[in-house]
PDB file of C-alpha atoms in Angstrom:
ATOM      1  CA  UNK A   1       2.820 -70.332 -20.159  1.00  0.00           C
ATOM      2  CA  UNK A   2       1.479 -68.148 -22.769  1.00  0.00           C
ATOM      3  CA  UNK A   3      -1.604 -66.834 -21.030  1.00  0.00           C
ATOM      4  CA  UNK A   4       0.019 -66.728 -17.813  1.00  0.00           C
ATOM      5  CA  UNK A   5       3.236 -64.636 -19.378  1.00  0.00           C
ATOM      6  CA  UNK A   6      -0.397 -62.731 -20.493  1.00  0.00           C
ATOM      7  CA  UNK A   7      -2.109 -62.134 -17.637  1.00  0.00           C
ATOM      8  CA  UNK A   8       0.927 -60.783 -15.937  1.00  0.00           C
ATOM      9  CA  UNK A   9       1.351 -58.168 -18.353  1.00  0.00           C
ATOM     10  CA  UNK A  10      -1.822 -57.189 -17.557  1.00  0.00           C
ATOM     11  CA  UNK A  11      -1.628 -56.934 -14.149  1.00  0.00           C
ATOM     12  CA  UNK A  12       1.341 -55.194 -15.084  1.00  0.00           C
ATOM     13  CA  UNK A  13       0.203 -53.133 -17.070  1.00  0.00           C
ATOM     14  CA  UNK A  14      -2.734 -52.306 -14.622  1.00  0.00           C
ATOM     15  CA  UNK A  15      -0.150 -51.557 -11.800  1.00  0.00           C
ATOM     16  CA  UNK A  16       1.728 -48.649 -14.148  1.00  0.00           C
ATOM     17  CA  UNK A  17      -1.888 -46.993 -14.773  1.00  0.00           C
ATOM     18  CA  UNK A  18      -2.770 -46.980 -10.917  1.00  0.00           C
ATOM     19  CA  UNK A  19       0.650 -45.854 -10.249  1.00  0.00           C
ATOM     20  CA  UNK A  20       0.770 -43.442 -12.529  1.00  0.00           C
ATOM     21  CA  UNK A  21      -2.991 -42.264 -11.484  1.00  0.00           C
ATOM     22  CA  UNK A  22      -2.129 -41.786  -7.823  1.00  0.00           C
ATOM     23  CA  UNK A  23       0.962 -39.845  -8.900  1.00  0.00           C
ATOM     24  CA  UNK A  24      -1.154 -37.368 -10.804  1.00  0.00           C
ATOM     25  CA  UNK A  25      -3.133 -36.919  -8.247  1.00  0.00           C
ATOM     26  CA  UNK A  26      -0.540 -35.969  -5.912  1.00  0.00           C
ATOM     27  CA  UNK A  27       0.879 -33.322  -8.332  1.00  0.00           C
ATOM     28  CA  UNK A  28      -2.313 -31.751  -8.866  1.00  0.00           C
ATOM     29  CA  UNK A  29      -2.998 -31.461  -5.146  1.00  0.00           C
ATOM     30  CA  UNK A  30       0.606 -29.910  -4.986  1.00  0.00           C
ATOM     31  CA  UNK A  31      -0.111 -27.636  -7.781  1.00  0.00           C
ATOM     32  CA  UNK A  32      -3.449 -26.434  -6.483  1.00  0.00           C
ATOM     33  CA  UNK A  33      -1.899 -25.855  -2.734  1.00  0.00           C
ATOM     34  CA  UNK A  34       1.007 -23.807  -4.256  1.00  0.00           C
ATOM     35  CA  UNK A  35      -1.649 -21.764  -6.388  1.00  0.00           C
ATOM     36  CA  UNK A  36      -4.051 -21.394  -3.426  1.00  0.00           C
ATOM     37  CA  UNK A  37      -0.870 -20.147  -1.144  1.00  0.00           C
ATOM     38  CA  UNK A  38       0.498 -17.447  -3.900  1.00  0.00           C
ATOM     39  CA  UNK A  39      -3.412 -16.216  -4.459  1.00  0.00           C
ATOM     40  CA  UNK A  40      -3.541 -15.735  -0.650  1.00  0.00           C
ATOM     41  CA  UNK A  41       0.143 -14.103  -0.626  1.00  0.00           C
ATOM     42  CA  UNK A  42      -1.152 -11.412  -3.798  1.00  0.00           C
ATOM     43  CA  UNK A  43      -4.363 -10.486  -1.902  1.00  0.00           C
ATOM     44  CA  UNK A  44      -1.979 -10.019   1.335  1.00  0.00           C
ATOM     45  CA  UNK A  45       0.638  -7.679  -0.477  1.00  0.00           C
ATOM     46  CA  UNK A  46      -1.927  -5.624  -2.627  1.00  0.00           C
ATOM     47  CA  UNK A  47      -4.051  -5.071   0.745  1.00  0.00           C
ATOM     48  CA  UNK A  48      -0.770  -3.727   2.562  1.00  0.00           C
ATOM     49  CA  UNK A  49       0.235  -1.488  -0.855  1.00  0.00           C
ATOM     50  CA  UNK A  50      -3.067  -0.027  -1.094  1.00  0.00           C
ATOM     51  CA  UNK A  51      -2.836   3.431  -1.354  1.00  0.00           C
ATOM     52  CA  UNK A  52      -5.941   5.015   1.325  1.00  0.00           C
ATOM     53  CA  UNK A  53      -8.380   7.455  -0.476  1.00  0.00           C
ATOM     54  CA  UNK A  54      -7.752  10.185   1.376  1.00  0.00           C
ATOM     55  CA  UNK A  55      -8.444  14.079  -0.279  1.00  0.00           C
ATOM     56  CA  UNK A  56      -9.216  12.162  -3.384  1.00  0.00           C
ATOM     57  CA  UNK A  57     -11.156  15.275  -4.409  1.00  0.00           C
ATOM     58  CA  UNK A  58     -12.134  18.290  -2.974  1.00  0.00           C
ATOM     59  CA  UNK A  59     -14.264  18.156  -0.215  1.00  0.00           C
ATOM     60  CA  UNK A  60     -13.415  14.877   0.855  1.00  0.00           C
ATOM     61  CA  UNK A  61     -13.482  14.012   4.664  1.00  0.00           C
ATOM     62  CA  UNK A  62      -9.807  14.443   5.425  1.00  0.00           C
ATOM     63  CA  UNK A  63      -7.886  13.177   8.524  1.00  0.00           C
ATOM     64  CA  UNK A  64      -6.939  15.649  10.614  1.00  0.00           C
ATOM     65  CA  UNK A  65      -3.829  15.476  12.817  1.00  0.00           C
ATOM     66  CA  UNK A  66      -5.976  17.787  15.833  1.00  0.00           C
ATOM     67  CA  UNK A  67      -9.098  19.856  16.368  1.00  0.00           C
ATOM     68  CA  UNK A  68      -9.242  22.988  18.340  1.00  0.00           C
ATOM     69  CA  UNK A  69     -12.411  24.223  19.364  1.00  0.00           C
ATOM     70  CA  UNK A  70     -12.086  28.408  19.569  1.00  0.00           C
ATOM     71  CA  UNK A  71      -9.269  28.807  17.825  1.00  0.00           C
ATOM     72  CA  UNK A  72      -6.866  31.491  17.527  1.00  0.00           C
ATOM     73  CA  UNK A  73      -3.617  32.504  15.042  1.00  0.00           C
ATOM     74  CA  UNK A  74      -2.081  35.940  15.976  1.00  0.00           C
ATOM     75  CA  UNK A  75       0.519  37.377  13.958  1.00  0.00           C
ATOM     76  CA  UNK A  76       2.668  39.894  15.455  1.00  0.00           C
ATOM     77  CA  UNK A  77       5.817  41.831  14.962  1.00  0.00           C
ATOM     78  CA  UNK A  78       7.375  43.052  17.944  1.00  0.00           C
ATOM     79  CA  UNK A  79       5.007  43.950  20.291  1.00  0.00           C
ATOM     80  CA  UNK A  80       2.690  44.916  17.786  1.00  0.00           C
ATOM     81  CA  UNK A  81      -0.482  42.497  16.812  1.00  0.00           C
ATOM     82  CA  UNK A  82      -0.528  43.146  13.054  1.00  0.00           C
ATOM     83  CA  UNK A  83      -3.736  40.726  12.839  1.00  0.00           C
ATOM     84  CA  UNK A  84      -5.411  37.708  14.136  1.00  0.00           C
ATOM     85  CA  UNK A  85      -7.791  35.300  13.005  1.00  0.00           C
ATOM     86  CA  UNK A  86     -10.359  33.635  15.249  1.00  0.00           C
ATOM     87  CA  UNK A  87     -12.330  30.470  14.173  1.00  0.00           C
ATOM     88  CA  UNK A  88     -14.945  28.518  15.803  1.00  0.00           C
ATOM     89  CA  UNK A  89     -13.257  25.304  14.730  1.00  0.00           C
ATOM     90  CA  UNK A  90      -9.962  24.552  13.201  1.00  0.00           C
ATOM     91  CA  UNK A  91      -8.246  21.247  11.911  1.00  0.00           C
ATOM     92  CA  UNK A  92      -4.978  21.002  11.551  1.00  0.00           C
ATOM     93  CA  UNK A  93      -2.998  19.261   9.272  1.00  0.00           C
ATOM     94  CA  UNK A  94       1.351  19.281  10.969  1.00  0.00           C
ATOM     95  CA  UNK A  95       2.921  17.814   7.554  1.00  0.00           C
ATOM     96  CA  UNK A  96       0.921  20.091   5.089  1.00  0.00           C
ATOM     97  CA  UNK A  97       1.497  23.080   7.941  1.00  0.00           C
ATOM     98  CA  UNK A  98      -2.206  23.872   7.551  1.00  0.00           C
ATOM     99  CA  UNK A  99      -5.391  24.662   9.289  1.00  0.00           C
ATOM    100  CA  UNK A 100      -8.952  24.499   7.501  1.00  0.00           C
ATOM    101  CA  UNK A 101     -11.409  27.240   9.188  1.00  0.00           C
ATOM    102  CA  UNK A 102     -15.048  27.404   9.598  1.00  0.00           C
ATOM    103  CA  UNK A 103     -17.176  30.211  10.835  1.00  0.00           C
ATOM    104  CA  UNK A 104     -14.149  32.458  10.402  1.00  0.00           C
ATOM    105  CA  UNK A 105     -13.426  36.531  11.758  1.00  0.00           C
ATOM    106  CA  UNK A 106     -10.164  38.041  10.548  1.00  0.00           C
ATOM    107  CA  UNK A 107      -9.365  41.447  12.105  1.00  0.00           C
ATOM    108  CA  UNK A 108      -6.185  43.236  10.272  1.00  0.00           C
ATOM    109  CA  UNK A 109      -4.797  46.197  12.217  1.00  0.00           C
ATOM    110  CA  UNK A 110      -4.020  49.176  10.119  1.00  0.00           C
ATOM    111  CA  UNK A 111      -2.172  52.552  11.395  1.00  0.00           C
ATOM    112  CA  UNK A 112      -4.519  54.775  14.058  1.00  0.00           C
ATOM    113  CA  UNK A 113      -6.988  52.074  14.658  1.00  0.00           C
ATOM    114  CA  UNK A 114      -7.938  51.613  10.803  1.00  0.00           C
ATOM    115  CA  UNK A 115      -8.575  48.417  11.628  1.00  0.00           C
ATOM    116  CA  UNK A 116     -10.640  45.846   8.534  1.00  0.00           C
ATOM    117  CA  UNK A 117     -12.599  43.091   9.358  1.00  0.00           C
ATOM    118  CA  UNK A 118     -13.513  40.202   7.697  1.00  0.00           C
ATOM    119  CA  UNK A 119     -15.862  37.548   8.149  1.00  0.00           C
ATOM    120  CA  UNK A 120     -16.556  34.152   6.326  1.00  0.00           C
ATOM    121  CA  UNK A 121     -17.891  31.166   6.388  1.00  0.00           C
ATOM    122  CA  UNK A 122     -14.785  29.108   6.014  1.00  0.00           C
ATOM    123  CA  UNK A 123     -11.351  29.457   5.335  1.00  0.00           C
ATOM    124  CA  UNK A 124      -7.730  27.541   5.284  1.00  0.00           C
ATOM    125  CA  UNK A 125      -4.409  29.389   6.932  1.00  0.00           C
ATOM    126  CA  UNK A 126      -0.462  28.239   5.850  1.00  0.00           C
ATOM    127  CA  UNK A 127       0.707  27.849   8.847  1.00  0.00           C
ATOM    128  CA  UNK A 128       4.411  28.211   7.523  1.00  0.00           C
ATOM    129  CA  UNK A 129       4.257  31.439   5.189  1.00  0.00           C
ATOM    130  CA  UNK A 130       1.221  33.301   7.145  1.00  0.00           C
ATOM    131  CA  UNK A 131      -1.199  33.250   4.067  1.00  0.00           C
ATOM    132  CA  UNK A 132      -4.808  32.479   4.069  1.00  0.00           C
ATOM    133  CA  UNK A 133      -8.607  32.372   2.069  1.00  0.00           C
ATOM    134  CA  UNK A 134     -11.120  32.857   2.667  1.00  0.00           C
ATOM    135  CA  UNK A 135     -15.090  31.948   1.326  1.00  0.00           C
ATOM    136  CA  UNK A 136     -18.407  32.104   2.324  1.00  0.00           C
ATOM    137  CA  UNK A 137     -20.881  28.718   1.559  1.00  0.00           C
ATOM    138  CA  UNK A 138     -23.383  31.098  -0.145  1.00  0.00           C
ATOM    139  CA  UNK A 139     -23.400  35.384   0.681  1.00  0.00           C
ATOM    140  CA  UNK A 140     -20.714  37.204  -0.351  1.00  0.00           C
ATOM    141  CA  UNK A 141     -17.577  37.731   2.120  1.00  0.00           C
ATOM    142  CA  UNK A 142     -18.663  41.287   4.004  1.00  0.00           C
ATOM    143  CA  UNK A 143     -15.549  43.293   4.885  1.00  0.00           C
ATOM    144  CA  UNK A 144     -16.231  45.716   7.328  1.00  0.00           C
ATOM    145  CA  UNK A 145     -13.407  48.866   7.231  1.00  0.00           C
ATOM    146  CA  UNK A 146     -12.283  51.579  10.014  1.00  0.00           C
ATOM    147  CA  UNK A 147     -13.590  54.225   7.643  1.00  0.00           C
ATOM    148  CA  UNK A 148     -16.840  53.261   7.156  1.00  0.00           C
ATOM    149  CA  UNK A 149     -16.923  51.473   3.839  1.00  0.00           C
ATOM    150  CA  UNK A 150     -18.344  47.658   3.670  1.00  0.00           C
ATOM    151  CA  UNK A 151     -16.933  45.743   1.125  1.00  0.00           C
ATOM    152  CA  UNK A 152     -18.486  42.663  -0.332  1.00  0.00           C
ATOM    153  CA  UNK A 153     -16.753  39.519  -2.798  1.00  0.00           C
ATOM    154  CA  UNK A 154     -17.376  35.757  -2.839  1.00  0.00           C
ATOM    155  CA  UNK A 155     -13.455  35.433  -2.246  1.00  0.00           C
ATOM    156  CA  UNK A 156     -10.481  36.632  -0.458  1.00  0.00           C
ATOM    157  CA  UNK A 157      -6.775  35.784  -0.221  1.00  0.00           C
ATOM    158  CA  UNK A 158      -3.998  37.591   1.961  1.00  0.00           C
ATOM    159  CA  UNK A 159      -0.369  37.481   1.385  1.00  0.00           C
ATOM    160  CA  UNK A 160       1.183  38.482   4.697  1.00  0.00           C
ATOM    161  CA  UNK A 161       4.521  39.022   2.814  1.00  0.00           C
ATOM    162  CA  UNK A 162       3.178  42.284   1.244  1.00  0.00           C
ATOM    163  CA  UNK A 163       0.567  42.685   3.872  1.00  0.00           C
ATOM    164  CA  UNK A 164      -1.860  42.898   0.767  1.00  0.00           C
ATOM    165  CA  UNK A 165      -5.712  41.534   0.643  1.00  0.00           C
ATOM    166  CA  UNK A 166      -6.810  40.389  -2.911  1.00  0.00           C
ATOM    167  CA  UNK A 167      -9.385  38.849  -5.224  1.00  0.00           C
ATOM    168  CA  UNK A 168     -10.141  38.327  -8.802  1.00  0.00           C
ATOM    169  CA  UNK A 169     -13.863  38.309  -8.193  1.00  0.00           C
ATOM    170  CA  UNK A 170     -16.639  40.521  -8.535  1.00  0.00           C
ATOM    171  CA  UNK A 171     -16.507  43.250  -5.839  1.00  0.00           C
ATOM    172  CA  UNK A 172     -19.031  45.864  -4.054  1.00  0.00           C
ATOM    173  CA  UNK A 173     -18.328  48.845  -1.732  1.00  0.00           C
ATOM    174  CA  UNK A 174     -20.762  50.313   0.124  1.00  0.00           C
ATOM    175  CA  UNK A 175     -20.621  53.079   2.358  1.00  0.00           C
ATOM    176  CA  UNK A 176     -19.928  57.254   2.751  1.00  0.00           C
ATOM    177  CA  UNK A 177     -22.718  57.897   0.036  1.00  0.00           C
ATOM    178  CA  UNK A 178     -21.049  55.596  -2.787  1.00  0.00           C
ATOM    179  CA  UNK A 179     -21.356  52.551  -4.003  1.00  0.00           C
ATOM    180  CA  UNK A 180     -18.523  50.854  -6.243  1.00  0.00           C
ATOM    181  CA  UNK A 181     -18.859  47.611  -8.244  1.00  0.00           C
ATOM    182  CA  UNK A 182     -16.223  46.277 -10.259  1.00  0.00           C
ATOM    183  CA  UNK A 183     -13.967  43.095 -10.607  1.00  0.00           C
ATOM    184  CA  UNK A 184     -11.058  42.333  -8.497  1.00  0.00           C
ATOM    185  CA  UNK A 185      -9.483  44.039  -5.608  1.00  0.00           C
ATOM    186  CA  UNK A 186      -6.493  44.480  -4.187  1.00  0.00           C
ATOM    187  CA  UNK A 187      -6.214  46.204  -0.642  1.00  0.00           C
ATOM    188  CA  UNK A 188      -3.483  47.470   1.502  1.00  0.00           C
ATOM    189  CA  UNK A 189      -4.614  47.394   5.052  1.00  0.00           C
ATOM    190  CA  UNK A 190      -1.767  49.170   6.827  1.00  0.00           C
ATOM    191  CA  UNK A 191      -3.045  52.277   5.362  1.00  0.00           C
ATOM    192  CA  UNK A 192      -6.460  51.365   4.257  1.00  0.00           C
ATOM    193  CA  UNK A 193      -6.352  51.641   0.762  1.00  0.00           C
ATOM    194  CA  UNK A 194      -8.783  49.493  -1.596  1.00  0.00           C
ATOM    195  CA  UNK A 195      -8.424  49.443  -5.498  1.00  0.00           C
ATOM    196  CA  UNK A 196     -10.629  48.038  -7.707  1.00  0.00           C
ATOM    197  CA  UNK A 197      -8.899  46.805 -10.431  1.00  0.00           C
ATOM    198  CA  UNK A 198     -11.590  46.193 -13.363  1.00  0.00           C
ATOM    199  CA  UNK A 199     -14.667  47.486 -14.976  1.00  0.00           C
ATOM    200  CA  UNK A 200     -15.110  50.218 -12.198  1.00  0.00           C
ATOM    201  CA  UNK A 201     -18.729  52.020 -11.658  1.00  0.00           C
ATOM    202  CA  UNK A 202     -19.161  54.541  -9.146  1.00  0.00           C
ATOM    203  CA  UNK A 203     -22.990  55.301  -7.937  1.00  0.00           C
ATOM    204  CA  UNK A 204     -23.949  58.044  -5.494  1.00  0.00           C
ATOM    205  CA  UNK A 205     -26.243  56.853  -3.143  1.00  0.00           C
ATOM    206  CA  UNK A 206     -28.809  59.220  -1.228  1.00  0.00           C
ATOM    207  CA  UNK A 207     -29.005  58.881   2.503  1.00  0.00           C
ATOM    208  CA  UNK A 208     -25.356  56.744   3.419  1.00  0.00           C
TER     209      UNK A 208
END
């Protein structure tokens, strides 16, 4: 009786561990399939939340909303075309109300055909106030006047509230037997008048 009452506590005993083995292994398998479904969830929600890289920095290929070959932005008031800007490509961007300019010709219309134009490179217009810059890639900005001055600067910005053309860079006018070099500009087309604002030096030049 005494070895039998032994052996089947063994056996027993051998059932529990088997028992208890097979049980483990079905929790782990649980555990690990739970794991493996939340890992697949995260990589699911962090795909959907990721922000897109878009203008990270400047110069960064953008998305534009359209493209317009030949493009053309005229302001006027009344009847009267104040000025207009003509680009050879334009993308616009409808939620930022802007449109990014390359190989750019601004014409402002002053009083008895004193008329300035300018001519760059590249350029971006707000849409929604009438502003815009403009840059060339290398040469200065040249900016041709009714009056026969040229005036050259790496950078121009026009506020069409005060109808005013400025810049804070260095600045050269050419033209009627002068030639002016300074730093920063500000110009009111409407009557054609062009101040430079700093470190002024007025050359006479033979033959202009």
């Amino acid at each position: 009786c005494y070895y039998r009452a032994k052996d089947y506590g063994r056996h027993l005993l051998i059932g529990y561990i088997q028992m208890w083995d097979v049980f483990a292994r079905r929790s782990l398998l649980a555990v690990s399939g739970a794991l493996a479904t939340f890992l697949i969830y995260l990589l699911f929600v962090n795909a959907d939340s990721a922000p897109t890289n878009q203008s990270a920095a400047p110069g960064a290929i953008e998305s534009a909303d359209a493209k317009i070959s030949d493009f053309t932005f005229t302001q006027t008031k009344g009847d009267v075309v104040q000025w207009r800007v003509q680009a050879k490509q334009a993308r616009l961007f409808e939620l930022e109300k802007r449109a990014v300019l390359s190989t750019v010709e601004v014409t402002l219309y002053g009083q008895a055909g004193k008329d300035v134009t300018v001519t760059g490179d590249e350029g971006a217009l707000d849409t929604a106030t009438k502003n815009f810059v403009l840059a060339n890639r290398t040469d200065p900005l040249m900016i041709a006047t009714g009056s026969g001055y040229t005036i050259y600067t790496n950078h121009l910005a026009w506020t069409d509230a005060t109808k005013v053309i400025q810049t804070d860079d260095p600045v050269r006018i050419v033209g009627n037997g002068l030639e002016i070099t300074g730093r920063g500009l500000l110009g009111r087309t409407e009557s054609e008048e062009f101040e430079v604002l700093d470190d002024v030096h007025v050359d006479f030049t033979a033959g202009s």
